[in-house]
Tab-separated table of C-alpha atoms in Angstrom:
chain	number	residue	atom	x	y	z
A	29	UNK	CA	24.732	-3.652	15.064
A	30	UNK	CA	24.528	-0.407	17.012
A	31	UNK	CA	24.796	1.778	13.905
A	32	UNK	CA	22.442	-0.141	11.615
A	33	UNK	CA	19.819	-1.293	14.105
A	34	UNK	CA	19.748	1.602	16.580
A	35	UNK	CA	21.498	4.800	15.427
A	36	UNK	CA	20.347	4.851	11.800
A	37	UNK	CA	16.632	4.265	12.545
A	38	UNK	CA	16.674	6.919	15.283
A	39	UNK	CA	18.168	9.438	12.823
A	40	UNK	CA	15.418	8.610	10.325
A	41	UNK	CA	12.840	9.150	13.068
A	42	UNK	CA	14.419	12.538	13.803
A	43	UNK	CA	14.062	13.372	10.137
A	44	UNK	CA	10.443	12.264	10.012
A	45	UNK	CA	9.316	14.274	13.008
A	46	UNK	CA	11.042	17.427	11.728
A	47	UNK	CA	10.110	16.956	8.043
A	48	UNK	CA	13.874	16.387	7.533
A	49	UNK	CA	14.717	19.923	8.594
A	50	UNK	CA	16.100	18.504	11.871
A	51	UNK	CA	14.693	21.578	13.603
A	52	UNK	CA	13.326	20.112	16.830
A	53	UNK	CA	12.140	23.453	18.170
A	54	UNK	CA	9.720	24.560	15.450
A	55	UNK	CA	6.162	25.017	16.786
A	56	UNK	CA	3.634	22.198	16.587
A	57	UNK	CA	-0.086	22.093	17.261
A	58	UNK	CA	-0.748	23.018	20.925
A	59	UNK	CA	2.942	22.614	21.751
A	60	UNK	CA	2.621	25.020	24.673
A	61	UNK	CA	0.156	22.795	26.529
A	62	UNK	CA	2.587	20.386	28.195
A	63	UNK	CA	5.046	23.216	28.856
A	64	UNK	CA	2.278	25.164	30.578
A	65	UNK	CA	1.355	22.117	32.650
A	66	UNK	CA	4.973	21.678	33.752
A	67	UNK	CA	5.125	25.327	34.828
A	68	UNK	CA	1.799	24.937	36.605
A	69	UNK	CA	3.083	21.904	38.530
A	70	UNK	CA	6.097	23.948	39.609
A	71	UNK	CA	3.622	26.402	41.118
A	72	UNK	CA	1.746	23.647	42.954
A	73	UNK	CA	-1.242	23.453	40.603
A	74	UNK	CA	-2.541	21.213	37.825
A	75	UNK	CA	-4.599	23.644	35.753
A	76	UNK	CA	-3.491	25.551	32.655
A	77	UNK	CA	-4.801	28.523	30.727
A	78	UNK	CA	-7.379	28.001	27.998
A	79	UNK	CA	-5.058	29.717	25.511
A	80	UNK	CA	-2.480	26.948	25.988
A	81	UNK	CA	-4.757	23.941	25.614
A	82	UNK	CA	-7.871	25.243	23.825
A	83	UNK	CA	-10.764	22.862	23.313
A	84	UNK	CA	-8.675	19.802	24.186
A	85	UNK	CA	-9.508	20.249	27.863
A	86	UNK	CA	-12.274	20.344	30.432
A	87	UNK	CA	-13.243	23.032	32.931
A	88	UNK	CA	-14.004	22.480	36.610
A	89	UNK	CA	-14.727	25.271	39.082
A	90	UNK	CA	-13.537	27.799	36.566
A	91	UNK	CA	-10.158	26.098	36.006
A	92	UNK	CA	-8.979	24.411	32.816
A	93	UNK	CA	-7.480	20.894	33.008
A	94	UNK	CA	-5.874	18.341	30.699
A	95	UNK	CA	-7.466	15.070	29.755
A	96	UNK	CA	-4.243	13.798	28.164
A	97	UNK	CA	-1.709	11.698	30.011
A	98	UNK	CA	0.741	13.593	32.197
A	99	UNK	CA	3.829	11.457	31.582
A	100	UNK	CA	5.365	13.776	28.915
A	101	UNK	CA	5.572	16.483	31.575
A	102	UNK	CA	8.513	14.624	33.155
A	103	UNK	CA	10.865	15.636	30.339
A	104	UNK	CA	9.863	19.256	30.770
A	105	UNK	CA	10.478	19.135	34.500
A	106	UNK	CA	13.966	17.735	33.911
A	107	UNK	CA	14.867	20.344	31.298
A	108	UNK	CA	13.128	23.352	32.825
A	109	UNK	CA	16.226	24.537	34.760
A	110	UNK	CA	18.066	24.870	31.426
A	111	UNK	CA	15.340	25.999	29.010
A	112	UNK	CA	12.578	28.597	29.039
A	113	UNK	CA	9.381	26.581	28.743
A	114	UNK	CA	7.469	29.692	27.756
A	115	UNK	CA	9.210	29.861	24.377
A	116	UNK	CA	10.942	26.521	23.656
A	117	UNK	CA	8.952	23.730	22.017
A	118	UNK	CA	9.896	20.319	23.430
A	119	UNK	CA	7.117	18.241	21.898
A	120	UNK	CA	9.178	16.987	18.951
A	121	UNK	CA	12.096	15.980	21.143
A	122	UNK	CA	9.670	14.293	23.526
A	123	UNK	CA	7.977	12.192	20.845
A	124	UNK	CA	11.296	11.378	19.179
A	125	UNK	CA	12.915	10.231	22.420
A	126	UNK	CA	9.977	8.117	23.558
A	127	UNK	CA	9.356	6.381	20.228
A	128	UNK	CA	13.068	5.731	19.777
A	129	UNK	CA	13.511	4.327	23.286
A	130	UNK	CA	10.424	2.160	22.914
A	131	UNK	CA	11.469	0.706	19.569
A	132	UNK	CA	15.067	0.282	20.731
A	133	UNK	CA	13.991	-1.738	23.772
A	134	UNK	CA	12.188	-4.241	21.545
A	135	UNK	CA	15.044	-4.166	19.041
A	136	UNK	CA	17.461	-5.072	21.821
A	137	UNK	CA	15.370	-8.101	22.760
A	138	UNK	CA	14.992	-9.057	19.102
A	139	UNK	CA	18.741	-9.106	18.488
A	140	UNK	CA	20.157	-10.432	21.736
A	141	UNK	CA	17.379	-12.567	23.236
A	142	UNK	CA	15.269	-13.858	20.360
A	143	UNK	CA	17.273	-16.974	19.511
A	144	UNK	CA	17.155	-20.237	21.487
A	145	UNK	CA	19.999	-20.559	23.951
A	146	UNK	CA	21.440	-23.652	22.307
A	147	UNK	CA	22.153	-21.724	19.087
A	148	UNK	CA	25.744	-20.838	18.438
A	149	UNK	CA	26.642	-17.181	18.885
A	150	UNK	CA	27.405	-16.922	15.191
A	151	UNK	CA	24.229	-16.211	13.226
A	152	UNK	CA	23.567	-18.098	10.013
A	153	UNK	CA	22.158	-16.470	6.859
A	154	UNK	CA	18.534	-17.378	7.595
A	155	UNK	CA	18.718	-16.017	11.144
A	156	UNK	CA	20.267	-12.774	9.953
A	157	UNK	CA	17.580	-12.389	7.280
A	158	UNK	CA	14.820	-12.909	9.848
A	159	UNK	CA	16.338	-10.320	12.170
A	160	UNK	CA	16.625	-7.769	9.362
A	161	UNK	CA	13.024	-8.284	8.223
A	162	UNK	CA	11.607	-8.148	11.744
A	163	UNK	CA	13.692	-5.073	12.534
A	164	UNK	CA	12.392	-3.264	9.450
A	165	UNK	CA	8.833	-4.112	10.499
A	166	UNK	CA	9.523	-2.931	14.033
A	167	UNK	CA	10.909	0.464	13.030
A	168	UNK	CA	8.997	1.196	9.820
A	169	UNK	CA	5.881	-0.983	9.829
A	170	UNK	CA	4.532	-0.455	13.327
A	171	UNK	CA	2.858	2.142	15.527
A	172	UNK	CA	6.262	3.660	16.319
A	173	UNK	CA	6.581	4.798	12.709
A	174	UNK	CA	3.087	6.323	12.746
A	175	UNK	CA	3.496	8.235	16.012
A	176	UNK	CA	6.981	9.481	15.066
A	177	UNK	CA	5.496	11.503	12.191
A	178	UNK	CA	4.485	14.479	14.331
A	179	UNK	CA	5.229	16.163	17.620
A	180	UNK	CA	1.831	17.588	18.448
A	181	UNK	CA	-0.157	17.050	21.630
A	182	UNK	CA	-2.057	14.069	20.246
A	183	UNK	CA	1.094	12.079	19.588
A	184	UNK	CA	2.900	12.575	22.900
A	185	UNK	CA	0.657	10.400	25.122
A	186	UNK	CA	0.755	7.628	22.525
A	187	UNK	CA	4.541	7.882	22.319
A	188	UNK	CA	4.692	7.562	26.108
A	189	UNK	CA	2.386	4.546	26.010
A	190	UNK	CA	4.471	2.862	23.309
A	191	UNK	CA	7.688	3.424	25.242
A	192	UNK	CA	6.377	2.169	28.590
A	193	UNK	CA	4.519	-0.849	27.196
A	194	UNK	CA	7.507	-1.822	25.019
A	195	UNK	CA	9.854	-1.610	27.988
A	196	UNK	CA	7.391	-3.742	29.962
A	197	UNK	CA	7.336	-6.404	27.246
A	198	UNK	CA	11.126	-6.292	26.926
A	199	UNK	CA	11.938	-6.766	30.617
A	200	UNK	CA	9.266	-9.422	31.130
A	201	UNK	CA	10.452	-11.346	28.072
A	202	UNK	CA	14.061	-11.262	29.213
A	203	UNK	CA	13.265	-12.277	32.794
A	204	UNK	CA	10.598	-14.898	32.214
A	205	UNK	CA	11.122	-16.278	28.698
A	206	UNK	CA	14.899	-15.980	28.338
A	207	UNK	CA	16.319	-16.264	31.857
A	208	UNK	CA	13.567	-18.605	33.127
A	209	UNK	CA	13.824	-16.870	36.475
A	210	UNK	CA	11.051	-15.590	38.681
A	211	UNK	CA	12.698	-12.768	40.601
A	212	UNK	CA	10.071	-11.469	42.993
A	213	UNK	CA	11.752	-8.093	43.396
A	214	UNK	CA	11.403	-7.550	39.624
A	215	UNK	CA	7.655	-7.325	40.136
A	216	UNK	CA	8.303	-3.821	41.478
A	217	UNK	CA	9.747	-2.820	38.103
A	218	UNK	CA	6.810	-4.308	36.201
A	219	UNK	CA	4.369	-2.562	38.522
A	220	UNK	CA	6.187	0.756	38.152
A	221	UNK	CA	5.983	0.622	34.362
A	222	UNK	CA	2.288	-0.247	34.575
A	223	UNK	CA	1.662	2.610	37.013
A	224	UNK	CA	3.490	5.119	34.817
A	225	UNK	CA	1.387	3.968	31.877
A	226	UNK	CA	-1.667	5.283	33.731
A	227	UNK	CA	-0.300	8.720	32.853
A	228	UNK	CA	-0.005	7.905	29.152
A	229	UNK	CA	-2.968	5.868	27.867
A	230	UNK	CA	-5.260	4.309	30.437
A	231	UNK	CA	-6.445	1.456	28.233
A	232	UNK	CA	-2.919	0.076	27.901
A	233	UNK	CA	-2.331	0.558	31.617
A	234	UNK	CA	-5.210	-1.844	32.313
A	235	UNK	CA	-3.460	-4.489	30.200
A	236	UNK	CA	-0.156	-3.975	31.993
A	237	UNK	CA	-1.822	-4.184	35.408
A	238	UNK	CA	-3.437	-7.455	34.340
A	239	UNK	CA	-0.021	-8.695	33.243
A	240	UNK	CA	1.469	-7.819	36.634
A	241	UNK	CA	-1.357	-9.623	38.428
A	242	UNK	CA	-0.790	-12.746	36.335
A	243	UNK	CA	2.943	-12.634	37.110
A	244	UNK	CA	2.195	-12.226	40.842
A	245	UNK	CA	0.035	-15.356	40.750
């Protein structure tokens, strides 16, 4: 299960995003932008140079700012003590990690929590066939497959959104649909995922906030 449903698809994603060269550090379009933002945050600022972001920005009081989500900066901040962000491209690794984690979270639910509880642990042929078909759709017929094609600046916020929203769906499904339990403290986890999604794609964050409000009620 681990090899066929998790490891193998993630390797294919790594091949897709690197054009099957498996060179994660080759430059992509505007790859320096998020690195520059991470370095700027280290210096107590939020602006970047125009050379790093180009036209994909806005200017206020003479300073250049992002209008993309900031969530992908977190990976840079974690790796910055070990890598030189001025020269190392992390955009491909970022997109690969986030799309893989997002798809894997839904895959986990699909395999281990998609069947009714009264089913026997041993899957029959029909159940196995359904799981295989749905898994193929999940990995290779969904937005994950589209976003995993490139590591440029346009794909990173979407990869972050897919990861956070998928994790939200996965934990809510397990808690509410599978376990039939309403753990109030789990609302903090749902709210955290929704809040982080603000820094990926705002439109999806609105949906997650609405979901949290419904669960509170």
